[in-house]
Amino acid sequence: PTHLYLKANYSSPPSSSGPDPYLQSNIRMTLEDPELWKTFHDIGTEMIITKLGRRMFPHCKVNLSGLIPCAKYVLLVDMIPEDGFRYKWNKEKWEVAGKAEPQPPCRTYLHPDSPAPGSHWMKQSISFLKLKLTNNTLDQHGHIILHSMHRYHPRFNIMQADDLFSVRWSVFQTFTFPETSFTAVTAYQNTKITKLKIDHNPFAKGFRDEGTNKKRWVLRANKSPACFQKKNKTSDTSNKDFEEDQPQGAVCQFYYYPSSFEGFDGEGDMPKKKEEDAVKNEQSSPWRAERENSARTDSPAEAETRDLYNTEQLVPTPASYQPYRFHEYIKSPSPSSTSSNNSVSGRSTFESRGPDVATVPDHDSSKPRAPEIGPTPCSIQALPGYQEYTGVLNMSMAPASKPGVISHHIYSPYGAEQPLGQWSGPGSSQYPPPPHLTADYTTQAVHHGYHHGNVAEWSQYPLFSYSCW
DNA sequence: TCGACTTACACATTTGAAAGGT
DNA sequence: AACCTTTCAAATGTGTAAGTCG
């Protein structure tokens, strides 16, 4: 349980000591079924992406607490590139194959219940079952577009907002779970993953050994028998190094929409740091290097990277909100900025707290509220000025067969500013080994993968260029 | 030649409308 | 009439295998 990253995207002003009362929050998010995720993670999770869109398995399911019951929140998920590399599956392990492809259009999945009161979010686990991944950059269904053979992890964003439009101005809080990182693939590479999926995903039941399609598996098993000798981990072990704690950590961030992180050249510090780590046992998790390192040793490289999240943000603010400003974050690692990360490492759950936390000021409670639950699909498009943003507006509608389901695409304040350009990471001659590489690489693969592989990812990955439900 | 990707397929679960019961 | 439960066909979600593409 060492994967707790608590990160403030702004910090308290250096001059002020007491926490800003407005920034108090105790929002917690925990990942449901962490052991299943861990089981996949240990092998190296792969998520199939198809032209028509494919669900994730395991599904993203989280629990929330600490919300204001009567306040409304919007919950979104986007996929964040893990690093700036493209991978290939070679000889039973992942290797860096080169520089990452230019980013596809960024999309954000909006939970269909959004906006909903905090009580709604807290009363049950929140499932993102319908979230689909595609490799089709021209996708019209609103699915999240990813590149095959690239690594990503889901990022959960929650923000207090009465309606979807005001989300644009909201302070939001994000969580990520290290064990949910995955490699997007168009066809499974690691047969262990295939087997795990079949064992656990009901929809793949037809491929199980006991099923009527036994022959398929026998046939495939013969190709790589070793893959099938290992017993299903989730059923007979309880993932020792995962303990029985609650889901593991997250990056917890609070910030206004980053407009850019200019000046960062994505130095790719990964290789340097990786030398510190011992070679990992290939039989164990290919992600082990990453996990162990994610115990947050807070290397200077990481700290530097994190600093980039703390750029001062000036965001247009509607009258109902306080004119928040980020305090300028010092470029060099500051004790205050890193201490919070360290202090929360190893906790079994993660939560926003103290100066790390920002909450949106309470909305005017006298103001009439939108219906408690359910999207207000038409409101966005009807809003005056919405069309102004066509340059960055990515809109599609749900399939006609489901008239009740409408896709929305929220204006991304910064999307248009972000070129769909190249990664600004290290040059191709110096691809640093990714954190999850097996033995051949793990001597250098110390760097954990979260957000630090290439900070350009942030500047190119606006949160709200797209959303749907 | 080969790796990445697409597509059709069989088999499973899920969904939701219709039918029936209370 | 309203609500609940059951049934069942259609829709949808799976990984595989064979093929295409570059």
Short mmCIF file of C-alpha atoms (C1' of nucleotides) in Angstrom, two decimals:
data_model
loop_
_atom_site.label_atom_id
_atom_site.label_comp_id
_atom_site.label_asym_id
_atom_site.label_seq_id
_atom_site.Cartn_x
_atom_site.Cartn_y
_atom_site.Cartn_z
CA PRO A 1 0.00 0.00 0.00
CA THR A 2 2.50 2.49 -1.03
CA HIS A 3 0.89 4.05 -3.97
CA LEU A 4 -0.51 7.05 -2.45
CA TYR A 5 0.24 10.18 -4.24
CA LEU A 6 -1.31 13.21 -2.89
CA LYS A 7 -0.56 16.10 -5.00
CA ALA A 8 -1.74 19.60 -4.81
CA ASN A 9 -1.69 21.41 -8.01
CA TYR A 10 -1.17 24.48 -6.19
CA SER A 11 0.26 24.92 -2.84
CA SER A 12 -0.36 27.29 -0.11
CA PRO A 13 1.34 30.53 -0.69
CA PRO A 14 4.80 30.34 0.74
CA SER A 15 4.08 33.27 2.91
CA SER A 16 0.93 31.95 4.44
CA SER A 17 0.94 29.17 6.89
CA GLY A 18 -2.60 28.37 7.85
CA PRO A 19 -4.70 26.41 5.45
CA ASP A 20 -7.16 28.36 3.48
CA PRO A 21 -10.60 27.59 4.86
CA TYR A 22 -11.87 27.38 1.35
CA LEU A 23 -9.42 24.70 0.60
CA GLN A 24 -10.63 22.39 3.25
CA SER A 25 -11.94 19.19 1.92
CA ASN A 26 -12.00 15.64 2.92
CA ILE A 27 -12.94 13.97 -0.28
CA ARG A 28 -11.84 10.40 -0.47
CA MET A 29 -11.93 8.13 -3.40
CA THR A 30 -11.23 4.45 -3.18
CA LEU A 31 -10.94 1.99 -5.95
CA GLU A 32 -13.27 -0.92 -5.83
CA ASP A 33 -11.95 -4.38 -6.41
CA PRO A 34 -8.36 -3.32 -5.97
CA GLU A 35 -7.15 -6.84 -5.68
CA LEU A 36 -8.40 -7.70 -9.09
CA TRP A 37 -6.72 -4.66 -10.46
CA LYS A 38 -3.61 -5.58 -8.64
CA THR A 39 -3.68 -9.04 -10.09
CA PHE A 40 -3.80 -7.60 -13.56
CA HIS A 41 -1.28 -4.98 -12.71
CA ASP A 42 1.18 -7.55 -11.51
CA ILE A 43 1.16 -9.13 -14.92
CA GLY A 44 0.91 -5.94 -16.85
CA THR A 45 -2.63 -4.92 -17.62
CA GLU A 46 -3.64 -4.73 -21.23
CA MET A 47 -6.81 -3.11 -22.42
CA ILE A 48 -8.20 -3.98 -25.78
CA ILE A 49 -9.08 -1.04 -27.94
CA THR A 50 -11.12 -1.52 -31.07
CA LYS A 51 -12.42 0.62 -33.83
CA LEU A 52 -15.94 0.43 -32.46
CA GLY A 53 -14.92 0.84 -28.87
CA ARG A 54 -14.24 -1.68 -26.18
CA ARG A 55 -15.08 -1.63 -22.51
CA MET A 56 -12.38 -1.84 -19.96
CA PHE A 57 -11.88 -4.89 -17.87
CA PRO A 58 -11.51 -4.66 -14.99
CA HIS A 59 -14.03 -1.90 -14.97
CA CYS A 60 -13.35 1.33 -13.26
CA LYS A 61 -15.40 1.40 -10.12
CA VAL A 62 -14.81 3.76 -7.25
CA ASN A 63 -16.28 4.84 -3.97
CA LEU A 64 -16.47 8.40 -2.86
CA SER A 65 -16.81 9.94 0.53
CA GLY A 66 -16.35 13.31 2.06
CA LEU A 67 -18.59 15.12 -0.36
CA ILE A 68 -21.08 17.67 0.73
CA PRO A 69 -24.33 15.72 0.52
CA CYS A 70 -26.43 18.49 -0.87
CA ALA A 71 -23.87 19.96 -3.19
CA LYS A 72 -23.76 18.81 -6.75
CA TYR A 73 -20.77 17.21 -8.30
CA VAL A 74 -19.67 16.15 -11.69
CA LEU A 75 -17.52 13.11 -12.13
CA LEU A 76 -15.32 12.50 -15.11
CA VAL A 77 -12.66 10.13 -16.28
CA ASP A 78 -9.93 10.72 -18.75
CA MET A 79 -6.95 8.68 -19.76
CA ILE A 80 -3.54 10.02 -19.11
CA PRO A 81 -0.48 8.83 -21.00
CA GLU A 82 1.86 7.12 -18.69
CA ASP A 83 4.94 8.21 -20.51
CA GLY A 84 6.18 9.28 -23.89
CA PHE A 85 6.87 5.90 -25.39
CA ARG A 86 5.46 3.35 -27.65
CA TYR A 87 5.88 -0.26 -26.65
CA LYS A 88 6.11 -3.61 -28.28
CA TRP A 89 5.65 -7.07 -26.90
CA ASN A 90 8.78 -8.99 -27.55
CA LYS A 91 9.79 -12.32 -26.11
CA GLU A 92 7.22 -12.34 -23.38
CA LYS A 93 7.89 -8.87 -22.20
CA TRP A 94 7.23 -5.29 -23.03
CA GLU A 95 9.94 -3.21 -24.55
CA VAL A 96 10.13 0.34 -25.63
CA ALA A 97 9.54 0.50 -29.34
CA GLY A 98 10.08 4.18 -29.83
CA LYS A 99 8.68 7.53 -29.22
CA ALA A 100 4.98 7.86 -28.57
CA GLU A 101 2.63 8.78 -31.35
CA PRO A 102 1.21 12.26 -31.37
CA GLN A 103 -1.69 12.35 -29.06
CA PRO A 104 -5.10 11.55 -30.40
CA PRO A 105 -7.96 13.92 -29.66
CA CYS A 106 -8.38 14.10 -25.96
CA ARG A 107 -11.69 12.97 -24.66
CA THR A 108 -13.22 12.83 -21.26
CA TYR A 109 -15.88 10.43 -20.14
CA LEU A 110 -18.53 12.04 -18.06
CA HIS A 111 -20.31 9.81 -15.64
CA PRO A 112 -23.92 9.60 -16.75
CA ASP A 113 -25.22 10.59 -13.35
CA SER A 114 -23.46 13.90 -13.48
CA PRO A 115 -24.31 16.26 -12.08
CA ALA A 116 -25.61 14.64 -8.94
CA PRO A 117 -25.58 15.57 -5.29
CA GLY A 118 -22.84 14.33 -3.09
CA SER A 119 -25.26 12.08 -1.31
CA HIS A 120 -25.90 10.29 -4.55
CA TRP A 121 -22.26 9.75 -5.27
CA MET A 122 -21.58 8.51 -1.77
CA LYS A 123 -24.48 6.16 -1.34
CA GLN A 124 -23.15 3.54 -3.71
CA SER A 125 -20.11 2.64 -5.65
CA ILE A 126 -19.67 4.49 -8.87
CA SER A 127 -19.19 2.41 -11.94
CA PHE A 128 -17.75 3.46 -15.25
CA LEU A 129 -18.93 0.36 -16.95
CA LYS A 130 -19.97 2.11 -20.11
CA LEU A 131 -16.69 3.77 -20.66
CA LYS A 132 -15.22 2.56 -23.92
CA LEU A 133 -11.83 2.79 -25.44
CA THR A 134 -11.15 3.08 -29.13
CA ASN A 135 -8.21 3.46 -31.42
CA ASN A 136 -10.32 5.19 -34.01
CA THR A 137 -9.24 8.80 -34.09
CA LEU A 138 -12.33 9.62 -36.11
CA ASP A 139 -14.63 7.98 -33.63
CA GLN A 140 -18.06 9.55 -33.57
CA HIS A 141 -19.38 7.78 -30.55
CA GLY A 142 -17.59 9.73 -27.92
CA HIS A 143 -15.34 6.95 -26.82
CA ILE A 144 -11.97 7.70 -25.37
CA ILE A 145 -9.36 7.54 -28.09
CA LEU A 146 -6.09 5.89 -27.29
CA HIS A 147 -3.08 4.73 -29.21
CA SER A 148 -2.38 1.09 -29.33
CA MET A 149 0.82 -0.06 -27.71
CA HIS A 150 0.90 2.98 -25.48
CA ARG A 151 0.49 3.10 -21.75
CA TYR A 152 -2.18 5.00 -19.94
CA HIS A 153 -3.94 5.22 -16.66
CA PRO A 154 -7.38 6.49 -15.89
CA ARG A 155 -7.72 9.72 -14.03
CA PHE A 156 -10.87 10.38 -12.06
CA ASN A 157 -11.96 13.94 -11.73
CA ILE A 158 -14.61 15.21 -9.41
CA MET A 159 -15.74 18.75 -9.17
CA GLN A 160 -18.45 20.59 -7.49
CA ALA A 161 -20.71 22.07 -10.08
CA ASP A 162 -24.39 22.67 -10.32
CA ASP A 163 -24.49 21.96 -13.97
CA LEU A 164 -22.22 20.75 -16.66
CA PHE A 165 -21.54 24.13 -18.02
CA SER A 166 -20.22 25.51 -14.81
CA VAL A 167 -17.80 22.65 -14.71
CA ARG A 168 -15.66 24.76 -16.89
CA TRP A 169 -15.03 27.06 -14.02
CA SER A 170 -14.86 24.64 -11.22
CA VAL A 171 -11.99 23.66 -9.11
CA PHE A 172 -11.67 19.98 -9.43
CA GLN A 173 -9.99 17.20 -7.67
CA THR A 174 -8.42 14.28 -9.39
CA PHE A 175 -7.47 10.81 -8.31
CA THR A 176 -5.49 8.15 -9.97
CA PHE A 177 -4.74 4.63 -8.90
CA PRO A 178 -1.39 3.17 -9.78
CA GLU A 179 -2.76 -0.29 -10.20
CA THR A 180 -5.10 0.83 -12.94
CA SER A 181 -2.40 1.63 -15.43
CA PHE A 182 -2.55 -0.39 -18.61
CA THR A 183 -1.18 -0.81 -22.05
CA ALA A 184 -3.67 -0.23 -24.84
CA VAL A 185 -3.57 -3.02 -27.38
CA THR A 186 -5.60 -4.05 -30.39
CA ALA A 187 -4.94 -7.69 -29.63
CA TYR A 188 -3.76 -9.24 -26.45
CA GLN A 189 -0.04 -9.70 -26.25
CA ASN A 190 0.46 -11.37 -22.93
CA THR A 191 -1.46 -14.62 -22.73
CA LYS A 192 -1.51 -14.38 -18.98
CA ILE A 193 -3.65 -11.33 -19.30
CA THR A 194 -5.89 -13.11 -21.73
CA LYS A 195 -6.41 -15.88 -19.30
CA LEU A 196 -7.05 -13.54 -16.42
CA LYS A 197 -9.66 -11.72 -18.41
CA ILE A 198 -11.39 -14.89 -19.39
CA ASP A 199 -11.38 -16.08 -15.84
CA HIS A 200 -12.87 -12.92 -14.50
CA ASN A 201 -14.95 -11.29 -17.16
CA PRO A 202 -18.41 -12.81 -17.45
CA PHE A 203 -18.60 -11.84 -21.07
CA ALA A 204 -15.63 -13.97 -21.83
CA LYS A 205 -17.13 -16.99 -20.20
CA GLY A 206 -17.45 -18.76 -23.49
CA PHE A 207 -13.73 -19.02 -23.66
CA ARG A 208 -13.23 -20.68 -20.35
CA ASP A 209 -11.85 -24.14 -20.14
CA GLU A 210 -15.01 -25.52 -18.64
CA GLY A 211 -17.03 -23.98 -21.39
CA THR A 212 -18.10 -25.49 -24.61
CA ASN A 213 -15.20 -23.95 -26.38
CA LYS A 214 -12.61 -25.89 -24.60
CA LYS A 215 -10.75 -26.65 -27.76
CA ARG A 216 -9.85 -23.06 -28.32
CA TRP A 217 -8.01 -22.83 -25.10
CA VAL A 218 -6.29 -26.08 -25.41
CA LEU A 219 -5.11 -25.01 -28.77
CA ARG A 220 -3.87 -21.73 -27.55
CA ALA A 221 -2.42 -23.11 -24.40
CA ASN A 222 -0.25 -25.36 -26.42
CA LYS A 223 1.34 -22.38 -28.00
CA SER A 224 2.63 -21.12 -24.73
CA PRO A 225 1.96 -23.67 -22.06
CA ALA A 226 3.79 -21.73 -19.43
CA CYS A 227 1.10 -19.16 -19.45
CA PHE A 228 -1.43 -21.57 -18.19
CA GLN A 229 0.46 -23.20 -15.45
CA LYS A 230 0.04 -20.32 -13.18
CA LYS A 231 -3.10 -20.59 -11.24
CA ASN A 232 -5.49 -17.80 -11.08
CA LYS A 233 -4.04 -15.54 -8.51
CA THR A 234 -7.11 -13.79 -7.37
CA SER A 235 -8.77 -16.93 -6.25
CA ASP A 236 -6.09 -18.45 -4.15
CA THR A 237 -4.01 -15.61 -2.93
CA SER A 238 -4.81 -12.33 -1.46
CA ASN A 239 -2.02 -10.43 -3.03
CA LYS A 240 0.39 -10.28 -0.24
CA ASP A 241 2.05 -7.06 -1.09
CA PHE A 242 -1.27 -5.46 -1.49
CA GLU A 243 -2.32 -6.22 2.00
CA GLU A 244 -5.90 -6.16 2.89
CA ASP A 245 -6.08 -2.48 3.00
CA GLN A 246 -8.36 -0.39 1.03
CA PRO A 247 -7.51 0.46 -2.52
CA GLN A 248 -4.22 2.03 -2.93
CA GLY A 249 -3.24 5.53 -3.41
CA ALA A 250 -3.89 8.09 -5.92
CA VAL A 251 -2.64 11.26 -7.23
CA CYS A 252 -4.85 13.80 -5.74
CA GLN A 253 -4.78 17.08 -7.43
CA PHE A 254 -6.54 20.32 -7.15
CA TYR A 255 -6.21 22.89 -9.72
CA TYR A 256 -7.82 25.04 -12.21
CA TYR A 257 -7.55 23.90 -15.69
CA PRO A 258 -3.97 24.14 -16.63
CA SER A 259 -3.56 26.40 -19.54
CA SER A 260 -0.16 25.14 -20.35
CA PHE A 261 3.04 24.08 -18.84
CA GLU A 262 5.29 25.89 -21.11
CA GLY A 263 8.89 25.82 -20.40
CA PHE A 264 8.97 22.22 -19.52
CA ASP A 265 10.86 20.21 -21.97
CA GLY A 266 9.96 16.82 -20.65
CA GLU A 267 13.49 16.01 -19.86
CA GLY A 268 12.82 12.36 -19.47
CA ASP A 269 14.57 11.84 -16.21
CA MET A 270 13.50 8.31 -16.06
CA PRO A 271 16.69 6.69 -17.23
CA LYS A 272 18.90 8.35 -14.71
CA LYS A 273 16.87 7.33 -11.81
CA LYS A 274 16.23 3.85 -12.93
CA GLU A 275 19.76 2.84 -12.31
CA GLU A 276 19.07 2.94 -8.65
CA ASP A 277 16.77 0.05 -8.66
CA ALA A 278 17.59 -3.54 -8.47
CA VAL A 279 16.69 -5.94 -11.17
CA LYS A 280 13.27 -7.26 -10.62
CA ASN A 281 12.31 -10.81 -10.69
CA GLU A 282 10.79 -11.50 -14.00
CA GLN A 283 8.44 -14.00 -12.53
CA SER A 284 6.94 -11.32 -10.47
CA SER A 285 5.13 -8.30 -11.57
CA PRO A 286 6.41 -6.51 -14.58
CA TRP A 287 5.20 -3.43 -12.85
CA ARG A 288 7.07 -4.11 -9.71
CA ALA A 289 9.71 -1.57 -10.35
CA GLU A 290 7.07 0.98 -10.76
CA ARG A 291 5.17 -0.07 -7.73
CA GLU A 292 8.08 -0.22 -5.47
CA ASN A 293 9.30 3.04 -6.59
CA SER A 294 5.93 4.51 -6.21
CA ALA A 295 6.53 4.33 -2.53
CA ARG A 296 7.41 7.86 -3.24
CA THR A 297 11.01 8.43 -2.84
CA ASP A 298 10.35 11.75 -4.38
CA SER A 299 13.32 12.08 -6.49
CA PRO A 300 14.27 15.50 -7.66
CA ALA A 301 13.09 14.50 -11.06
CA GLU A 302 9.70 13.70 -9.77
CA ALA A 303 9.52 16.75 -7.71
CA GLU A 304 10.42 18.81 -10.65
CA THR A 305 7.78 17.21 -12.68
CA ARG A 306 5.21 17.75 -10.07
CA ASP A 307 6.09 21.32 -9.81
CA LEU A 308 4.68 21.75 -13.19
CA TYR A 309 1.25 21.07 -11.93
CA ASN A 310 1.47 24.00 -9.73
CA THR A 311 1.68 26.68 -12.23
CA GLU A 312 -0.44 29.60 -11.37
CA GLN A 313 -3.70 29.39 -13.16
CA LEU A 314 -5.88 32.28 -14.00
CA VAL A 315 -9.26 31.17 -15.03
CA PRO A 316 -12.28 33.18 -15.96
CA THR A 317 -14.57 32.96 -13.05
CA PRO A 318 -18.30 33.25 -13.00
CA ALA A 319 -19.80 35.54 -10.48
CA SER A 320 -20.81 32.74 -8.23
CA TYR A 321 -17.27 31.73 -7.61
CA GLN A 322 -14.48 33.29 -5.77
CA PRO A 323 -11.67 34.49 -7.91
CA TYR A 324 -9.24 31.83 -6.94
CA ARG A 325 -5.72 32.03 -8.01
CA PHE A 326 -3.03 29.60 -7.80
CA HIS A 327 -0.05 30.69 -5.96
CA GLU A 328 3.04 30.68 -7.91
CA TYR A 329 4.85 27.48 -7.48
CA ILE A 330 8.53 27.51 -7.17
CA LYS A 331 10.26 25.67 -9.87
CA SER A 332 12.69 23.93 -7.63
CA PRO A 333 11.42 21.31 -5.29
CA SER A 334 10.27 22.81 -2.11
CA PRO A 335 9.99 20.96 1.12
CA SER A 336 6.45 21.98 1.55
CA SER A 337 5.50 20.72 -1.80
CA THR A 338 6.98 17.37 -1.39
CA SER A 339 6.26 16.74 2.19
CA SER A 340 2.63 16.16 1.60
CA ASN A 341 3.44 13.50 -0.85
CA ASN A 342 5.70 11.76 1.48
CA SER A 343 3.49 12.09 4.41
CA VAL A 344 0.68 10.31 2.80
CA SER A 345 2.63 7.59 1.24
CA GLY A 346 1.64 4.21 2.36
CA ARG A 347 -1.79 5.05 3.47
CA SER A 348 -4.40 2.63 2.58
CA THR A 349 -6.78 5.18 1.35
CA PHE A 350 -6.15 8.54 0.04
CA GLU A 351 -7.86 11.66 0.77
CA SER A 352 -7.51 15.24 0.18
CA ARG A 353 -6.57 17.17 3.18
CA GLY A 354 -5.36 20.37 4.56
CA PRO A 355 -3.53 22.66 2.25
CA ASP A 356 -3.58 20.08 -0.45
CA VAL A 357 -7.22 20.39 -0.80
CA ALA A 358 -9.35 22.88 -2.50
CA THR A 359 -13.05 22.91 -2.55
CA VAL A 360 -15.37 25.06 -4.43
CA PRO A 361 -17.08 27.53 -2.22
CA ASP A 362 -20.58 26.56 -1.42
CA HIS A 363 -22.94 27.58 -4.04
CA ASP A 364 -25.79 29.76 -3.27
CA SER A 365 -28.17 27.35 -1.70
CA SER A 366 -31.09 29.55 -2.39
CA LYS A 367 -30.49 29.19 -6.03
CA PRO A 368 -32.83 26.75 -7.68
CA ARG A 369 -31.19 23.50 -8.48
CA ALA A 370 -31.35 21.38 -11.50
CA PRO A 371 -33.02 18.01 -11.21
CA GLU A 372 -31.25 15.89 -8.73
CA ILE A 373 -29.93 13.27 -10.99
CA GLY A 374 -29.38 12.87 -14.59
CA PRO A 375 -27.78 14.77 -17.34
CA THR A 376 -29.18 17.89 -18.76
CA PRO A 377 -28.18 17.16 -22.26
CA CYS A 378 -29.73 20.03 -24.00
CA SER A 379 -28.66 22.71 -21.70
CA ILE A 380 -25.14 22.84 -22.86
CA GLN A 381 -25.83 23.20 -26.45
CA ALA A 382 -28.45 25.74 -25.76
CA LEU A 383 -26.20 27.92 -23.78
CA PRO A 384 -25.41 31.16 -25.45
CA GLY A 385 -21.88 31.38 -26.50
CA TYR A 386 -21.42 27.71 -26.64
CA GLN A 387 -20.94 27.81 -30.32
CA GLU A 388 -18.13 30.17 -29.94
CA TYR A 389 -15.92 27.35 -29.07
CA THR A 390 -16.36 25.30 -32.11
CA GLY A 391 -12.69 25.31 -32.59
CA VAL A 392 -12.24 23.10 -29.65
CA LEU A 393 -15.64 21.64 -29.39
CA ASN A 394 -15.73 18.01 -30.10
CA MET A 395 -19.26 16.88 -30.38
CA SER A 396 -20.98 13.71 -31.23
CA MET A 397 -24.31 12.19 -30.54
CA ALA A 398 -25.16 8.87 -29.13
CA PRO A 399 -26.26 6.26 -31.60
CA ALA A 400 -29.76 6.75 -32.85
CA SER A 401 -30.76 3.44 -31.43
CA LYS A 402 -30.52 4.91 -28.01
CA PRO A 403 -32.47 8.10 -28.15
CA GLY A 404 -32.18 8.63 -24.47
CA VAL A 405 -28.46 8.68 -24.53
CA ILE A 406 -26.86 11.81 -25.68
CA SER A 407 -23.22 12.56 -25.97
CA HIS A 408 -21.91 15.82 -24.80
CA HIS A 409 -18.74 17.51 -25.45
CA ILE A 410 -17.78 20.20 -23.19
CA TYR A 411 -15.74 23.08 -24.24
CA SER A 412 -12.18 22.71 -23.34
CA PRO A 413 -10.73 26.02 -22.43
CA TYR A 414 -7.32 25.01 -23.49
CA GLY A 415 -7.79 22.31 -25.96
CA ALA A 416 -7.22 24.47 -28.92
CA GLU A 417 -4.02 25.70 -27.54
CA GLN A 418 -2.62 22.30 -27.32
CA PRO A 419 -1.10 21.14 -30.48
CA LEU A 420 -1.64 17.58 -31.34
CA GLY A 421 1.99 17.53 -31.68
CA GLN A 422 4.76 15.26 -30.78
CA TRP A 423 5.75 14.28 -27.38
CA SER A 424 8.29 16.60 -26.14
CA GLY A 425 10.09 13.91 -24.32
CA PRO A 426 13.55 12.66 -24.86
CA GLY A 427 14.80 12.04 -28.29
CA SER A 428 14.43 8.72 -29.91
CA SER A 429 17.99 7.84 -29.27
CA GLN A 430 17.50 7.78 -25.58
CA TYR A 431 14.28 6.04 -24.89
CA PRO A 432 14.37 5.46 -21.24
CA PRO A 433 13.17 2.10 -20.19
CA PRO A 434 9.64 2.24 -19.00
CA PRO A 435 8.90 1.47 -15.43
CA HIS A 436 7.25 -1.80 -16.11
CA LEU A 437 9.86 -3.45 -18.21
CA THR A 438 11.01 -6.78 -17.13
CA ALA A 439 14.47 -7.83 -16.25
CA ASP A 440 16.26 -6.47 -19.23
CA TYR A 441 15.22 -3.03 -18.41
CA THR A 442 14.43 -2.90 -14.82
CA THR A 443 17.91 -2.11 -13.82
CA GLN A 444 17.00 1.32 -14.95
CA ALA A 445 13.32 1.13 -14.53
CA VAL A 446 13.05 2.80 -11.25
CA HIS A 447 10.97 5.66 -12.22
CA HIS A 448 7.39 5.10 -11.43
CA GLY A 449 5.18 6.04 -14.20
CA TYR A 450 2.71 8.43 -12.89
CA HIS A 451 2.57 11.65 -14.69
CA HIS A 452 6.25 11.97 -14.80
CA GLY A 453 7.26 10.35 -17.97
CA ASN A 454 6.58 13.38 -19.93
CA VAL A 455 4.95 16.38 -18.60
CA ALA A 456 4.04 17.52 -22.02
CA GLU A 457 1.22 15.11 -21.60
CA TRP A 458 -0.46 17.54 -19.35
CA SER A 459 -0.21 20.45 -21.57
CA GLN A 460 -1.55 18.36 -24.37
CA TYR A 461 -4.19 16.69 -22.38
CA PRO A 462 -6.91 19.10 -21.50
CA LEU A 463 -9.53 17.71 -19.27
CA PHE A 464 -12.64 18.80 -20.98
CA SER A 465 -12.23 18.65 -24.63
CA TYR A 466 -14.77 15.95 -24.74
CA SER A 467 -17.22 14.21 -22.62
CA CYS A 468 -20.05 11.90 -23.15
CA TRP A 469 -22.57 9.68 -21.63
"C1'" DT B 1 8.74 -10.94 -43.86
"C1'" DC B 2 6.57 -9.57 -39.87
"C1'" DG B 3 4.19 -7.06 -36.53
"C1'" DA B 4 0.10 -4.32 -35.92
"C1'" DC B 5 -4.40 -4.14 -36.92
"C1'" DT B 6 -9.26 -5.51 -38.67
"C1'" DT B 7 -13.07 -8.37 -39.13
"C1'" DA B 8 -16.24 -12.23 -38.80
"C1'" DC B 9 -17.49 -15.47 -35.72
"C1'" DA B 10 -19.38 -18.28 -31.79
"C1'" DC B 11 -20.76 -18.01 -27.34
"C1'" DA B 12 -21.72 -15.66 -23.35
"C1'" DT B 13 -24.25 -11.96 -20.50
"C1'" DT B 14 -27.14 -8.01 -20.26
"C1'" DT B 15 -31.04 -5.37 -21.37
"C1'" DG B 16 -35.59 -4.12 -21.71
"C1'" DA B 17 -40.10 -4.79 -23.53
"C1'" DA B 18 -44.03 -7.75 -23.16
"C1'" DA B 19 -46.78 -10.82 -20.59
"C1'" DG B 20 -48.69 -12.30 -16.51
"C1'" DG B 21 -49.75 -11.92 -11.62
"C1'" DT B 22 -51.01 -9.37 -7.41
"C1'" DA C 1 -55.01 1.18 -12.71
"C1'" DA C 2 -50.67 0.66 -10.73
"C1'" DC C 3 -47.02 -1.95 -9.51
"C1'" DC C 4 -44.12 -6.04 -9.37
"C1'" DT C 5 -42.16 -10.34 -11.26
"C1'" DT C 6 -41.05 -13.40 -14.90
"C1'" DT C 7 -39.92 -14.52 -19.55
"C1'" DC C 8 -37.39 -14.24 -23.61
"C1'" DA C 9 -35.59 -12.26 -27.81
"C1'" DA C 10 -32.48 -8.76 -29.17
"C1'" DA C 11 -28.59 -6.24 -28.16
"C1'" DT C 12 -24.27 -6.19 -26.53
"C1'" DG C 13 -19.73 -7.80 -24.75
"C1'" DT C 14 -16.14 -11.22 -25.14
"C1'" DG C 15 -11.51 -13.50 -27.19
"C1'" DT C 16 -10.16 -16.15 -31.27
"C1'" DA C 17 -8.51 -16.98 -35.73
"C1'" DA C 18 -7.73 -15.70 -40.12
"C1'" DG C 19 -6.99 -12.26 -42.96
"C1'" DT C 20 -5.25 -7.45 -44.45
"C1'" DC C 21 -2.10 -3.75 -44.37
"C1'" DG C 22 2.11 -1.19 -44.43
#
